Short mmCIF file of C-alpha atoms and ligand atoms in Angstrom, two decimals:
data_model
loop_
_atom_site.label_atom_id
_atom_site.label_comp_id
_atom_site.label_asym_id
_atom_site.label_seq_id
_atom_site.Cartn_x
_atom_site.Cartn_y
_atom_site.Cartn_z
CA UNK A 1 227.28 133.62 -56.93
CA UNK A 2 225.37 132.04 -54.18
CA UNK A 3 226.31 132.12 -50.69
CA UNK A 4 227.34 128.35 -49.33
CA UNK A 5 226.13 128.10 -45.52
CA UNK A 6 226.75 125.35 -43.27
CA UNK A 7 224.27 125.25 -40.31
CA UNK A 8 224.89 123.26 -37.12
CA UNK A 9 222.24 122.57 -34.89
CA UNK A 10 218.97 122.21 -36.39
CA UNK A 11 217.13 118.81 -35.20
CA UNK A 12 213.56 119.42 -36.56
CA UNK A 13 211.54 122.66 -37.81
CA UNK A 14 210.98 124.67 -34.14
CA UNK A 15 213.93 126.25 -33.70
CA UNK A 16 216.02 129.29 -35.20
CA UNK A 17 218.93 126.73 -37.01
CA UNK A 18 215.77 126.33 -38.78
CA UNK A 19 215.02 129.41 -39.04
CA UNK A 20 217.90 131.08 -40.11
CA UNK A 21 218.37 128.66 -42.70
CA UNK A 22 215.39 129.40 -44.09
CA UNK A 23 216.12 132.89 -44.39
CA UNK A 24 219.42 131.74 -45.41
CA UNK A 25 217.70 130.35 -48.10
CA UNK A 26 215.13 132.84 -49.24
CA UNK A 27 218.39 135.50 -49.89
CA UNK A 28 220.00 131.89 -52.51
CA UNK A 29 222.18 130.43 -50.19
CA UNK A 30 222.76 126.96 -50.56
CA UNK A 31 222.14 125.08 -47.53
CA UNK A 32 224.07 122.53 -45.64
CA UNK A 33 223.40 121.35 -41.82
CA UNK A 34 225.05 119.85 -39.14
CA UNK A 35 222.44 117.76 -37.08
CA UNK A 36 223.32 115.93 -33.70
CA UNK A 37 224.44 112.26 -33.75
CA UNK A 38 221.51 110.62 -31.44
CA UNK A 39 219.10 112.90 -33.19
CA UNK A 40 220.22 112.77 -37.35
CA UNK A 41 218.35 109.58 -37.51
CA UNK A 42 214.72 111.28 -37.72
CA UNK A 43 215.81 114.56 -39.08
CA UNK A 44 216.24 112.09 -42.13
CA UNK A 45 212.99 109.89 -42.52
CA UNK A 46 210.88 113.70 -41.10
CA UNK A 47 212.20 115.36 -44.01
CA UNK A 48 212.05 112.47 -46.09
CA UNK A 49 208.70 112.33 -45.38
CA UNK A 50 207.60 115.49 -45.97
CA UNK A 51 206.66 116.25 -42.39
CA UNK A 52 208.37 119.63 -42.31
CA UNK A 53 207.37 120.42 -46.15
CA UNK A 54 204.74 122.79 -45.23
CA UNK A 55 207.31 125.04 -42.83
CA UNK A 56 209.90 124.64 -45.60
CA UNK A 57 207.89 126.84 -47.93
CA UNK A 58 209.96 129.95 -47.82
CA UNK A 59 207.85 133.54 -49.19
CA UNK A 60 208.83 132.82 -53.32
CA UNK A 61 206.25 130.27 -52.81
CA UNK A 62 209.13 127.24 -53.11
CA UNK A 63 210.41 124.44 -50.36
CA UNK A 64 213.87 125.21 -49.19
CA UNK A 65 216.45 122.87 -50.30
CA UNK A 66 218.79 120.69 -47.90
CA UNK A 67 221.91 120.26 -49.95
CA UNK A 68 223.47 117.98 -47.47
CA UNK A 69 222.67 116.28 -43.69
CA UNK A 70 226.16 115.84 -42.12
CA UNK A 71 225.93 114.17 -38.46
CA UNK A 72 227.67 115.39 -35.93
CA UNK A 73 228.62 115.21 -31.90
CA UNK A 74 230.38 119.53 -31.55
CA UNK A 75 231.68 117.79 -28.32
CA UNK A 76 234.47 116.02 -30.19
CA UNK A 77 236.61 117.44 -32.22
CA UNK A 78 238.64 114.51 -33.39
CA UNK A 79 238.61 110.82 -32.76
CA UNK A 80 241.29 110.61 -30.31
CA UNK A 81 238.81 112.43 -27.91
CA UNK A 82 235.61 109.65 -29.07
CA UNK A 83 235.90 107.87 -25.93
CA UNK A 84 234.25 103.92 -26.43
CA UNK A 85 230.85 104.10 -24.27
CA UNK A 86 230.22 106.57 -27.62
CA UNK A 87 232.38 104.50 -30.18
CA UNK A 88 230.11 102.05 -29.53
CA UNK A 89 226.39 103.54 -28.45
CA UNK A 90 224.06 102.41 -30.94
CA UNK A 91 222.89 105.56 -31.54
CA UNK A 92 226.57 106.57 -32.20
CA UNK A 93 227.50 103.35 -34.43
CA UNK A 94 225.56 103.92 -37.36
CA UNK A 95 227.11 107.32 -38.20
CA UNK A 96 231.05 107.76 -39.20
CA UNK A 97 233.17 111.22 -39.07
CA UNK A 98 230.70 112.95 -37.36
CA UNK A 99 233.22 115.35 -34.99
CA UNK A 100 234.42 118.53 -35.65
CA UNK A 101 237.18 118.07 -37.39
CA UNK A 102 236.13 115.33 -39.98
CA UNK A 103 232.83 116.96 -40.48
CA UNK A 104 235.01 119.95 -41.57
CA UNK A 105 237.23 117.55 -43.59
CA UNK A 106 233.62 115.89 -45.04
CA UNK A 107 232.63 119.18 -46.28
CA UNK A 108 236.06 120.68 -47.75
CA UNK A 109 235.70 117.11 -50.25
CA UNK A 110 232.30 117.79 -51.25
CA UNK A 111 231.75 121.70 -51.60
CA UNK A 112 235.77 123.16 -51.45
CA UNK A 113 234.61 126.18 -49.14
CA UNK A 114 232.11 127.91 -47.73
CA UNK A 115 231.17 131.38 -47.15
CA UNK A 116 228.56 130.80 -43.53
CA UNK A 117 229.10 129.32 -40.42
CA UNK A 118 225.56 129.15 -38.08
CA UNK A 119 226.68 127.11 -34.48
CA UNK A 120 223.04 126.93 -33.25
CA UNK A 121 223.00 124.27 -30.17
CA UNK A 122 223.43 124.30 -26.93
CA UNK A 123 223.51 122.02 -24.35
CA UNK A 124 223.44 121.94 -20.66
CA UNK A 125 222.73 118.21 -18.90
CA UNK A 126 222.10 119.83 -15.53
CA UNK A 127 220.17 122.62 -16.38
CA UNK A 128 217.47 122.34 -14.25
CA UNK A 129 219.32 122.65 -11.15
CA UNK A 130 220.46 125.89 -10.05
CA UNK A 131 224.73 126.97 -10.00
CA UNK A 132 225.15 126.03 -6.49
CA UNK A 133 224.02 122.96 -7.11
CA UNK A 134 225.33 121.93 -10.75
CA UNK A 135 228.62 119.44 -11.18
CA UNK A 136 231.85 120.04 -11.42
CA UNK A 137 231.29 117.59 -14.88
CA UNK A 138 228.17 119.20 -15.59
CA UNK A 139 228.98 122.96 -15.51
CA UNK A 140 232.07 121.55 -17.93
CA UNK A 141 229.89 119.87 -20.05
CA UNK A 142 227.35 123.30 -20.46
CA UNK A 143 230.67 124.67 -22.03
CA UNK A 144 232.18 121.55 -24.29
CA UNK A 145 228.94 121.79 -25.84
CA UNK A 146 227.60 125.30 -25.76
CA UNK A 147 230.90 127.58 -25.33
CA UNK A 148 233.87 126.01 -26.74
CA UNK A 149 231.65 124.16 -29.65
CA UNK A 150 232.11 127.35 -32.08
CA UNK A 151 236.20 127.58 -31.04
CA UNK A 152 236.04 123.90 -32.81
CA UNK A 153 234.23 125.04 -35.21
CA UNK A 154 235.43 127.86 -36.00
CA UNK A 155 239.42 126.87 -36.41
CA UNK A 156 238.03 123.74 -38.30
CA UNK A 157 235.45 125.57 -40.57
CA UNK A 158 238.28 128.95 -41.03
CA UNK A 159 240.80 127.39 -43.66
CA UNK A 160 237.57 126.16 -46.29
CA UNK A 161 235.75 129.91 -45.14
CA UNK A 162 236.24 132.04 -47.88
CA UNK A 163 237.79 135.80 -47.47
CA UNK A 164 234.74 137.95 -46.45
CA UNK A 165 232.55 135.29 -45.06
CA UNK A 166 230.94 135.54 -41.28
CA UNK A 167 229.70 133.16 -38.90
CA UNK A 168 226.98 133.49 -36.11
CA UNK A 169 225.88 132.44 -32.69
CA UNK A 170 222.69 132.65 -30.63
CA UNK A 171 223.02 133.54 -27.05
CA UNK A 172 221.28 134.25 -24.53
CA UNK A 173 220.66 137.18 -22.03
CA UNK A 174 221.25 135.57 -19.11
CA UNK A 175 224.88 135.48 -19.38
CA UNK A 176 224.87 139.28 -17.83
CA UNK A 177 221.49 139.13 -16.03
CA UNK A 178 220.07 137.42 -13.35
CA UNK A 179 217.13 134.62 -14.96
CA UNK A 180 216.95 131.72 -12.47
CA UNK A 181 215.79 128.67 -13.67
CA UNK A 182 218.73 129.35 -16.45
CA UNK A 183 221.18 127.07 -14.02
CA UNK A 184 224.02 123.92 -15.00
CA UNK A 185 226.45 127.22 -15.71
CA UNK A 186 224.35 127.59 -19.02
CA UNK A 187 224.28 131.02 -18.06
CA UNK A 188 227.98 130.71 -17.65
CA UNK A 189 228.12 129.71 -21.30
CA UNK A 190 226.30 132.10 -22.77
CA UNK A 191 229.03 134.17 -21.00
CA UNK A 192 231.60 132.63 -22.81
CA UNK A 193 230.32 132.45 -25.82
CA UNK A 194 229.69 136.09 -25.72
CA UNK A 195 233.23 136.72 -24.60
CA UNK A 196 234.49 134.25 -27.29
CA UNK A 197 232.31 136.13 -29.97
CA UNK A 198 234.17 139.32 -29.33
CA UNK A 199 238.36 137.95 -29.65
CA UNK A 200 236.83 135.10 -32.16
CA UNK A 201 235.90 138.40 -34.20
CA UNK A 202 239.38 140.10 -33.83
CA UNK A 203 241.10 136.91 -34.75
CA UNK A 204 239.02 135.54 -37.94
CA UNK A 205 239.03 139.23 -38.98
CA UNK A 206 242.93 140.09 -39.05
CA UNK A 207 243.87 136.00 -39.87
CA UNK A 208 240.91 135.98 -42.85
CA UNK A 209 238.35 138.90 -43.02
CA UNK A 210 236.05 136.97 -41.33
CA UNK A 211 233.39 138.69 -39.48
CA UNK A 212 232.00 136.92 -35.73
CA UNK A 213 228.60 137.86 -34.02
CA UNK A 214 226.12 136.09 -31.88
CA UNK A 215 222.45 137.17 -31.77
CA UNK A 216 221.28 137.24 -27.97
CA UNK A 217 217.59 136.22 -29.35
CA UNK A 218 214.13 136.45 -26.68
CA UNK A 219 212.15 133.12 -25.98
CA UNK A 220 211.78 130.46 -28.04
CA UNK A 221 209.69 127.50 -26.92
CA UNK A 222 212.02 125.16 -28.96
CA UNK A 223 212.94 121.49 -28.09
CA UNK A 224 215.93 122.67 -26.28
CA UNK A 225 213.88 125.57 -24.17
CA UNK A 226 210.99 123.50 -23.74
CA UNK A 227 213.75 121.14 -21.64
CA UNK A 228 214.43 123.63 -19.27
CA UNK A 229 210.94 123.77 -18.74
CA UNK A 230 209.57 127.28 -17.65
CA UNK A 231 209.76 128.67 -21.60
CA UNK A 232 205.95 129.86 -21.32
CA UNK A 233 206.81 131.77 -18.42
CA UNK A 234 209.73 133.31 -20.24
CA UNK A 235 207.18 133.89 -23.03
CA UNK A 236 204.59 134.81 -21.41
CA UNK A 237 206.90 138.05 -19.29
CA UNK A 238 208.52 139.08 -22.70
CA UNK A 239 205.27 139.30 -24.49
CA UNK A 240 204.28 141.53 -20.89
CA UNK A 241 207.31 143.62 -21.11
CA UNK A 242 208.63 144.06 -23.77
CA UNK A 243 208.85 147.19 -25.82
CA UNK A 244 207.11 145.76 -28.19
CA UNK A 245 203.95 143.62 -27.59
CA UNK A 246 203.97 141.18 -29.91
CA UNK A 247 204.62 136.93 -30.29
CA UNK A 248 208.78 137.27 -31.66
CA UNK A 249 208.81 134.16 -34.34
CA UNK A 250 211.77 132.02 -34.92
CA UNK A 251 211.89 133.68 -38.22
CA UNK A 252 212.83 137.43 -36.91
CA UNK A 253 215.82 136.02 -35.43
CA UNK A 254 216.39 134.18 -38.74
CA UNK A 255 216.45 137.47 -40.97
CA UNK A 256 218.31 139.60 -38.06
CA UNK A 257 221.31 136.41 -38.66
CA UNK A 258 220.43 136.32 -42.58
CA UNK A 259 221.64 140.25 -42.63
CA UNK A 260 224.80 140.12 -39.88
CA UNK A 261 226.12 137.30 -41.86
CA UNK A 262 225.14 139.51 -45.51
CA UNK A 263 227.42 142.30 -47.01
CA UNK A 264 224.73 144.46 -45.93
CA UNK A 265 226.53 143.81 -42.47
CA UNK A 266 229.92 144.23 -43.26
CA UNK A 267 231.34 146.37 -40.82
CA UNK A 268 229.44 144.51 -37.80
CA UNK A 269 231.62 142.33 -35.32
CA UNK A 270 231.95 141.36 -32.79
CA UNK A 271 229.12 142.54 -31.32
CA UNK A 272 225.88 140.80 -29.49
CA UNK A 273 223.08 141.57 -31.44
CA UNK A 274 219.80 141.84 -29.31
CA UNK A 275 216.63 140.17 -31.09
CA UNK A 276 214.24 139.86 -28.64
CA UNK A 277 211.27 142.73 -28.95
CA UNK A 278 213.86 144.45 -26.69
CA UNK A 279 213.25 142.94 -23.66
CA UNK A 280 216.54 143.69 -22.67
CA UNK A 281 216.71 147.25 -22.37
CA UNK A 282 214.35 147.23 -19.88
CA UNK A 283 215.31 148.28 -15.96
CA UNK A 284 212.12 147.06 -14.55
CA UNK A 285 208.98 144.87 -15.17
CA UNK A 286 205.91 146.86 -16.58
P1 NAI B 301 216.78 123.75 -30.76
O1 NAI B 301 216.52 122.00 -29.42
O2 NAI B 301 216.37 123.57 -32.02
O3 NAI B 301 218.18 123.23 -31.15
C1 NAI B 301 219.52 123.21 -30.28
C2 NAI B 301 219.83 121.81 -31.07
O4 NAI B 301 221.43 121.55 -30.50
C3 NAI B 301 219.54 120.83 -31.11
O5 NAI B 301 219.00 119.80 -32.64
C4 NAI B 301 220.01 119.28 -30.65
O6 NAI B 301 220.05 118.64 -31.11
C5 NAI B 301 221.31 120.16 -31.13
N1 NAI B 301 223.15 119.79 -30.31
C6 NAI B 301 222.63 119.99 -29.29
N2 NAI B 301 224.08 118.98 -28.52
C7 NAI B 301 224.70 118.88 -29.08
C8 NAI B 301 226.61 118.29 -29.24
N3 NAI B 301 226.37 117.92 -29.05
N4 NAI B 301 226.39 118.87 -31.06
C9 NAI B 301 225.47 119.15 -31.92
N5 NAI B 301 224.28 118.81 -31.53
C10 NAI B 301 224.27 119.55 -30.54
O7 NAI B 301 216.85 124.95 -29.88
P2 NAI B 301 217.00 126.38 -29.72
O8 NAI B 301 217.08 126.99 -28.53
O9 NAI B 301 216.15 127.11 -31.26
O10 NAI B 301 218.85 126.40 -29.93
C11 NAI B 301 219.46 126.77 -30.25
C12 NAI B 301 219.99 127.80 -29.50
O11 NAI B 301 219.57 128.99 -29.33
C13 NAI B 301 221.17 128.16 -29.07
O12 NAI B 301 222.37 128.17 -28.91
C14 NAI B 301 220.05 128.01 -27.90
O13 NAI B 301 221.29 128.26 -26.07
C15 NAI B 301 220.23 129.88 -28.53
N6 NAI B 301 218.38 130.29 -27.39
C16 NAI B 301 217.56 129.45 -27.50
C17 NAI B 301 216.45 130.42 -27.11
C18 NAI B 301 215.37 129.53 -26.46
O14 NAI B 301 214.08 130.96 -25.94
N7 NAI B 301 214.52 128.53 -27.31
C19 NAI B 301 217.01 132.55 -26.26
C20 NAI B 301 217.97 132.42 -26.60
C21 NAI B 301 219.02 131.57 -27.27
#
C-alpha cells in the first residue's frame, strides 16, 4: 500500500520542501502539503496556472500530483492562540482552520491517517541581526516558528500517524559551529531542533514506533535563504571547501529525506544526518 505524506513548508518550487515532495512522490507516496497562510494564494494560483509544471516532472516523466494543499501557520497550535490582529489580517481572514491542531483534524477527516511527516519550515524575523542585538521577542519568535513548530506538528499528527511512520526536518550547521550572519536566534533555534529530534525520537519511538530524524543540509538559494542575505557567499564557500566539489542540489536532500522516512532506514532514529557534500567534516577551509 502506498504511503501518505504531509509536508509542512512548501510555498514555491525552489525550497527543500518541494524537492522532498518530489522524491517522495517519485517513490510512490501521496503528497499533502501545508502552506504558510500568507503565501497560500500565490502558491495555489501558480500551481493551478501550470507555473510549476516543469519542476513537477518526476524521473518517470509524469508530473508530481499534490492531492491537497492546506493553509497552515505553525506558530499557532489552536484558535485560542491566535491574536485578534492576525484573525483580522487580510491575508489570514480568507482562510480558516490553519492552526496546527485544526490542520491535523482536517487531514484526519479527509484521509484518516498519514505515514510520513515532513517539517521544512523556519522563520526568524531578526535573522539579519547578530545574536547580541537580537531582541527577546525576535529570539522567541525564531524558536517558536523554527523549533517548537516541529514539536507541535508531531504532537498533533502522531495520533493519526501509522505505526512504523517517520518524521523528518531540516536543520543547519550553524547550530554547532559559528556561522557569522545566521543571526536572530536562528542558530539557537536549530540547536533546539537537533536536541529535540533526539528526545522526540525517544518519545515517538516508545509510544508508536515512529522514527524522528533531521537533515543538516548544505546551503541552497531558496526563498527563505535569500532573505538572510549571504546565501550566495555560503554556496560559493561550500563549493570551494567541501570534500565533494559540486553544486548541492535540492533533489539530493530530497532523496536523502525519502531514504530516511523509508523502511530502508528502519533502524535510523534520533539522528542528525548531514547532506552537505561533506562540508561539516572539514576542520580548515581549503
Ligand atoms: P523555503 O522558503 O522553501 O521554506 C521555508 C518555508 O517555511 C516557506 O515555504 C515559508 O512559507 C514557510 N513558513 C515560514 N513560517 C511559517 C509558519 N509560521 N508556518 C508555516 N510555514 C511557515 O526555504 P528552505 O531554505 O527550503 O527552508 C526549508 C528548511 O530548510 C528550513 O527549516 C531551513 O532552515 C532549512 N535549511 C535551509 C538551508 C538553505 O540553505 N536554504 C540550509 C539548511 C537548512
